[in-house]
C-alpha cells in the first residue's frame, strides 16, 4: 500500500523454501503456456532454477499474489517477449515475512 521496496531476503521467512515453491509453480504455468518441444521445457527449467542467483529476481507482491516477471530470453526465445506468472496469495502467503491485505 505504501510502495515499499523489499529484498527477497526481507520478503520471505525462508527464502530457499519460498524460491523452490515459486520455481515449481512458475515452471508448471510456463510449461502449459509455452512448451511445444523438449528444448523449450529445458529453457524454462533453466530460467526458473531457484539455485541460480539471477533467476526469480523480478518479484512484485500484490494483494492477489506474487507476480514473477521474466525478461525476454529468460524462459523462452527473445521473440516471445517477457513472460509473467502470478502466484496466488494462498500459495505464497505461508512463506511471507511481511503481512499483506487485499
Short mmCIF file of N, CA and C in Angstrom, two decimals:
data_model
loop_
_atom_site.label_atom_id
_atom_site.label_comp_id
_atom_site.label_asym_id
_atom_site.label_seq_id
_atom_site.Cartn_x
_atom_site.Cartn_y
_atom_site.Cartn_z
N UNK A 1 0.82 -1.19 0.00
CA UNK A 1 0.00 0.00 0.00
C UNK A 1 0.86 1.26 0.00
N UNK A 2 2.08 1.15 0.52
CA UNK A 2 2.95 2.31 0.64
C UNK A 2 4.11 2.29 -0.35
N UNK A 3 4.13 1.31 -1.26
CA UNK A 3 5.18 1.24 -2.26
C UNK A 3 6.56 1.00 -1.68
N UNK A 4 6.67 0.13 -0.70
CA UNK A 4 7.94 -0.15 -0.06
C UNK A 4 8.74 -1.15 -0.90
N UNK A 5 10.01 -0.87 -1.10
CA UNK A 5 10.89 -1.78 -1.83
C UNK A 5 11.41 -2.83 -0.85
N UNK A 6 11.16 -4.09 -1.16
CA UNK A 6 11.60 -5.20 -0.32
C UNK A 6 12.63 -6.02 -1.07
N UNK A 7 13.58 -6.57 -0.36
CA UNK A 7 14.50 -7.53 -0.95
C UNK A 7 13.90 -8.92 -0.80
N UNK A 8 14.39 -9.87 -1.55
CA UNK A 8 13.89 -11.24 -1.38
C UNK A 8 14.13 -11.73 0.04
N UNK A 9 15.27 -11.38 0.60
CA UNK A 9 15.61 -11.82 1.95
C UNK A 9 14.64 -11.25 2.99
N UNK A 10 14.18 -10.03 2.78
CA UNK A 10 13.26 -9.44 3.74
C UNK A 10 11.80 -9.82 3.46
N UNK A 11 11.53 -10.30 2.27
CA UNK A 11 10.17 -10.67 1.88
C UNK A 11 9.75 -12.02 2.44
N UNK A 12 10.71 -12.96 2.52
CA UNK A 12 10.39 -14.33 2.90
C UNK A 12 10.98 -14.73 4.24
N UNK A 13 10.26 -15.58 4.97
CA UNK A 13 10.77 -16.15 6.22
C UNK A 13 11.94 -17.08 5.91
N UNK A 14 11.74 -17.93 4.92
CA UNK A 14 12.78 -18.87 4.49
C UNK A 14 12.89 -18.72 2.97
N UNK A 15 13.86 -17.96 2.53
CA UNK A 15 13.99 -17.62 1.12
C UNK A 15 14.13 -18.86 0.23
N UNK A 16 14.93 -19.82 0.65
CA UNK A 16 15.15 -21.02 -0.17
C UNK A 16 13.86 -21.81 -0.37
N UNK A 17 13.10 -22.03 0.69
CA UNK A 17 11.84 -22.75 0.55
C UNK A 17 10.86 -21.98 -0.32
N UNK A 18 10.80 -20.67 -0.14
CA UNK A 18 9.91 -19.84 -0.95
C UNK A 18 10.30 -19.91 -2.43
N UNK A 19 11.58 -19.81 -2.72
CA UNK A 19 12.04 -19.84 -4.12
C UNK A 19 11.77 -21.19 -4.77
N UNK A 20 11.87 -22.26 -4.01
CA UNK A 20 11.55 -23.58 -4.55
C UNK A 20 10.08 -23.66 -4.93
N UNK A 21 9.21 -23.12 -4.08
CA UNK A 21 7.78 -23.12 -4.35
C UNK A 21 7.46 -22.22 -5.55
N UNK A 22 8.06 -21.05 -5.58
CA UNK A 22 7.86 -20.12 -6.70
C UNK A 22 8.32 -20.78 -8.00
N UNK A 23 9.47 -21.40 -7.97
CA UNK A 23 10.02 -22.06 -9.15
C UNK A 23 9.10 -23.15 -9.66
N UNK A 24 8.64 -24.00 -8.77
CA UNK A 24 7.77 -25.12 -9.15
C UNK A 24 6.48 -24.61 -9.78
N UNK A 25 5.87 -23.61 -9.16
CA UNK A 25 4.61 -23.07 -9.67
C UNK A 25 4.83 -22.37 -11.02
N UNK A 26 5.83 -21.52 -11.09
CA UNK A 26 6.10 -20.79 -12.32
C UNK A 26 6.43 -21.74 -13.46
N UNK A 27 7.23 -22.74 -13.18
CA UNK A 27 7.61 -23.71 -14.21
C UNK A 27 6.38 -24.41 -14.77
N UNK A 28 5.48 -24.83 -13.89
CA UNK A 28 4.27 -25.53 -14.34
C UNK A 28 3.39 -24.61 -15.20
N UNK A 29 3.24 -23.36 -14.79
CA UNK A 29 2.43 -22.41 -15.57
C UNK A 29 3.07 -22.09 -16.92
N UNK A 30 4.36 -21.90 -16.93
CA UNK A 30 5.06 -21.61 -18.18
C UNK A 30 5.06 -22.83 -19.10
N UNK A 31 5.16 -24.02 -18.54
CA UNK A 31 5.09 -25.23 -19.36
C UNK A 31 3.75 -25.30 -20.09
N UNK A 32 2.66 -24.97 -19.39
CA UNK A 32 1.33 -25.00 -20.01
C UNK A 32 1.22 -23.97 -21.13
N UNK A 33 1.85 -22.83 -20.91
CA UNK A 33 1.70 -21.70 -21.82
C UNK A 33 2.65 -21.75 -23.02
N UNK A 34 3.88 -22.22 -22.81
CA UNK A 34 4.93 -22.04 -23.82
C UNK A 34 5.47 -23.30 -24.46
N UNK A 35 5.36 -24.43 -23.81
CA UNK A 35 6.11 -25.61 -24.26
C UNK A 35 5.51 -26.28 -25.48
N UNK A 36 6.34 -26.40 -26.50
CA UNK A 36 5.99 -27.20 -27.67
C UNK A 36 7.12 -28.17 -28.01
N UNK A 37 8.22 -28.11 -27.24
CA UNK A 37 9.34 -29.00 -27.50
C UNK A 37 10.14 -29.23 -26.22
N UNK A 38 10.99 -30.25 -26.24
CA UNK A 38 11.87 -30.52 -25.10
C UNK A 38 12.86 -29.38 -24.88
N UNK A 39 13.28 -28.73 -25.97
CA UNK A 39 14.19 -27.59 -25.84
C UNK A 39 13.54 -26.45 -25.06
N UNK A 40 12.28 -26.17 -25.34
CA UNK A 40 11.58 -25.12 -24.61
C UNK A 40 11.40 -25.50 -23.15
N UNK A 41 11.12 -26.76 -22.88
CA UNK A 41 10.98 -27.22 -21.50
C UNK A 41 12.30 -27.02 -20.75
N UNK A 42 13.41 -27.30 -21.39
CA UNK A 42 14.73 -27.11 -20.77
C UNK A 42 15.00 -25.62 -20.54
N UNK A 43 14.60 -24.79 -21.48
CA UNK A 43 14.79 -23.35 -21.36
C UNK A 43 14.05 -22.82 -20.13
N UNK A 44 12.81 -23.26 -19.97
CA UNK A 44 12.01 -22.86 -18.81
C UNK A 44 12.65 -23.36 -17.52
N UNK A 45 13.09 -24.60 -17.52
CA UNK A 45 13.73 -25.17 -16.33
C UNK A 45 14.97 -24.37 -15.94
N UNK A 46 15.77 -23.99 -16.92
CA UNK A 46 16.96 -23.18 -16.64
C UNK A 46 16.59 -21.80 -16.09
N UNK A 47 15.59 -21.17 -16.68
CA UNK A 47 15.21 -19.82 -16.30
C UNK A 47 14.46 -19.72 -14.98
N UNK A 48 13.97 -20.86 -14.48
CA UNK A 48 13.24 -20.86 -13.21
C UNK A 48 14.00 -21.61 -12.12
N UNK A 49 15.22 -21.99 -12.39
CA UNK A 49 16.03 -22.73 -11.40
C UNK A 49 16.29 -21.83 -10.19
N UNK A 50 15.78 -22.21 -9.00
CA UNK A 50 15.95 -21.34 -7.83
C UNK A 50 17.39 -21.28 -7.31
N UNK A 51 18.23 -22.19 -7.76
CA UNK A 51 19.63 -22.20 -7.32
C UNK A 51 20.47 -21.15 -8.04
N UNK A 52 19.97 -20.64 -9.16
CA UNK A 52 20.68 -19.62 -9.92
C UNK A 52 20.30 -18.23 -9.40
N UNK A 53 21.27 -17.48 -8.94
CA UNK A 53 21.01 -16.18 -8.29
C UNK A 53 20.27 -15.20 -9.20
N UNK A 54 20.53 -15.23 -10.50
CA UNK A 54 19.90 -14.26 -11.40
C UNK A 54 18.44 -14.60 -11.72
N UNK A 55 18.02 -15.81 -11.42
CA UNK A 55 16.63 -16.21 -11.68
C UNK A 55 15.72 -15.72 -10.56
N UNK A 56 14.48 -15.53 -10.87
CA UNK A 56 13.45 -15.18 -9.90
C UNK A 56 13.78 -13.89 -9.15
N UNK A 57 14.31 -12.91 -9.87
CA UNK A 57 14.68 -11.63 -9.28
C UNK A 57 13.57 -10.59 -9.37
N UNK A 58 12.73 -10.69 -10.39
CA UNK A 58 11.72 -9.66 -10.64
C UNK A 58 10.40 -10.07 -10.01
N UNK A 59 10.21 -9.69 -8.76
CA UNK A 59 9.03 -10.08 -8.00
C UNK A 59 8.26 -8.84 -7.57
N UNK A 60 6.93 -8.92 -7.70
CA UNK A 60 6.08 -7.83 -7.25
C UNK A 60 4.98 -8.43 -6.39
N UNK A 61 4.93 -8.04 -5.13
CA UNK A 61 3.91 -8.52 -4.22
C UNK A 61 2.66 -7.67 -4.39
N UNK A 62 1.55 -8.32 -4.68
CA UNK A 62 0.28 -7.63 -4.89
C UNK A 62 -0.77 -8.22 -3.94
N UNK A 63 -1.90 -7.59 -3.79
CA UNK A 63 -2.95 -8.17 -2.95
C UNK A 63 -3.47 -9.52 -3.47
N UNK A 64 -3.26 -9.80 -4.74
CA UNK A 64 -3.72 -11.06 -5.32
C UNK A 64 -2.67 -12.16 -5.31
N UNK A 65 -1.41 -11.78 -5.12
CA UNK A 65 -0.35 -12.78 -5.12
C UNK A 65 1.00 -12.19 -5.44
N UNK A 66 1.89 -13.06 -5.85
CA UNK A 66 3.24 -12.65 -6.19
C UNK A 66 3.41 -12.74 -7.70
N UNK A 67 3.66 -11.60 -8.32
CA UNK A 67 3.88 -11.56 -9.75
C UNK A 67 5.36 -11.79 -10.01
N UNK A 68 5.66 -12.80 -10.80
CA UNK A 68 7.04 -13.11 -11.17
C UNK A 68 7.19 -12.73 -12.63
N UNK A 69 8.08 -11.80 -12.90
CA UNK A 69 8.31 -11.33 -14.26
C UNK A 69 9.65 -11.87 -14.76
N UNK A 70 9.62 -12.40 -15.97
CA UNK A 70 10.82 -12.94 -16.61
C UNK A 70 11.16 -12.07 -17.80
N UNK A 71 12.40 -11.67 -17.90
CA UNK A 71 12.86 -10.86 -19.02
C UNK A 71 12.82 -11.67 -20.31
N UNK A 72 12.76 -10.98 -21.47
CA UNK A 72 12.87 -11.70 -22.73
C UNK A 72 14.14 -12.56 -22.73
N UNK A 73 14.02 -13.73 -23.26
CA UNK A 73 15.13 -14.67 -23.39
C UNK A 73 15.44 -15.44 -22.09
N UNK A 74 14.73 -15.13 -21.00
CA UNK A 74 15.00 -15.84 -19.74
C UNK A 74 14.35 -17.22 -19.72
N UNK A 75 13.11 -17.33 -20.21
CA UNK A 75 12.41 -18.62 -20.19
C UNK A 75 11.89 -19.03 -21.56
N UNK A 76 12.15 -18.21 -22.57
CA UNK A 76 11.74 -18.52 -23.94
C UNK A 76 12.54 -17.62 -24.88
N UNK A 77 12.36 -17.82 -26.17
CA UNK A 77 13.12 -17.03 -27.13
C UNK A 77 12.78 -15.54 -27.01
N UNK A 78 13.68 -14.71 -27.48
CA UNK A 78 13.51 -13.26 -27.37
C UNK A 78 12.22 -12.80 -28.05
N UNK A 79 11.87 -13.43 -29.16
CA UNK A 79 10.68 -13.04 -29.91
C UNK A 79 9.39 -13.26 -29.12
N UNK A 80 9.42 -14.16 -28.15
CA UNK A 80 8.24 -14.41 -27.31
C UNK A 80 8.02 -13.29 -26.31
N UNK A 81 9.04 -12.46 -26.12
CA UNK A 81 8.93 -11.31 -25.22
C UNK A 81 9.00 -11.70 -23.75
N UNK A 82 8.75 -10.73 -22.89
CA UNK A 82 8.78 -11.02 -21.45
C UNK A 82 7.59 -11.91 -21.06
N UNK A 83 7.77 -12.67 -20.03
CA UNK A 83 6.72 -13.55 -19.54
C UNK A 83 6.44 -13.22 -18.09
N UNK A 84 5.21 -13.48 -17.65
CA UNK A 84 4.82 -13.25 -16.27
C UNK A 84 4.00 -14.42 -15.76
N UNK A 85 4.14 -14.67 -14.47
CA UNK A 85 3.33 -15.67 -13.79
C UNK A 85 2.86 -15.04 -12.49
N UNK A 86 1.56 -15.13 -12.22
CA UNK A 86 1.02 -14.67 -10.95
C UNK A 86 0.80 -15.88 -10.06
N UNK A 87 1.52 -15.91 -8.95
CA UNK A 87 1.38 -16.99 -7.99
C UNK A 87 0.33 -16.54 -6.97
N UNK A 88 -0.77 -17.28 -6.84
CA UNK A 88 -1.83 -16.86 -5.93
C UNK A 88 -1.33 -16.66 -4.50
N UNK A 89 -1.92 -15.69 -3.84
CA UNK A 89 -1.54 -15.37 -2.47
C UNK A 89 -1.66 -16.59 -1.56
N UNK A 90 -2.64 -17.43 -1.79
CA UNK A 90 -2.82 -18.62 -0.95
C UNK A 90 -1.61 -19.55 -0.98
N UNK A 91 -0.90 -19.56 -2.07
CA UNK A 91 0.29 -20.42 -2.20
C UNK A 91 1.51 -19.78 -1.56
N UNK A 92 1.66 -18.49 -1.71
CA UNK A 92 2.88 -17.80 -1.26
C UNK A 92 2.78 -17.26 0.16
N UNK A 93 1.57 -17.04 0.65
CA UNK A 93 1.38 -16.41 1.96
C UNK A 93 2.12 -17.12 3.10
N UNK A 94 2.16 -18.45 3.17
CA UNK A 94 2.88 -19.10 4.28
C UNK A 94 4.37 -18.77 4.33
N UNK A 95 4.94 -18.32 3.24
CA UNK A 95 6.37 -18.03 3.17
C UNK A 95 6.70 -16.56 3.46
N UNK A 96 5.68 -15.71 3.49
CA UNK A 96 5.93 -14.27 3.61
C UNK A 96 6.34 -13.87 5.03
N UNK A 97 7.31 -13.00 5.08
CA UNK A 97 7.75 -12.42 6.36
C UNK A 97 7.08 -11.08 6.59
N UNK A 98 6.27 -10.64 5.63
CA UNK A 98 5.53 -9.39 5.72
C UNK A 98 4.04 -9.72 5.62
N UNK A 99 3.20 -8.85 6.15
CA UNK A 99 1.77 -9.09 6.03
C UNK A 99 1.24 -8.32 4.84
N UNK A 100 0.22 -8.88 4.24
CA UNK A 100 -0.41 -8.25 3.07
C UNK A 100 -1.91 -8.40 3.22
N UNK A 101 -2.62 -7.37 2.86
CA UNK A 101 -4.07 -7.42 2.88
C UNK A 101 -4.58 -7.11 1.49
N UNK A 102 -5.71 -7.63 1.19
CA UNK A 102 -6.23 -7.38 -0.14
C UNK A 102 -7.72 -7.38 -0.18
#
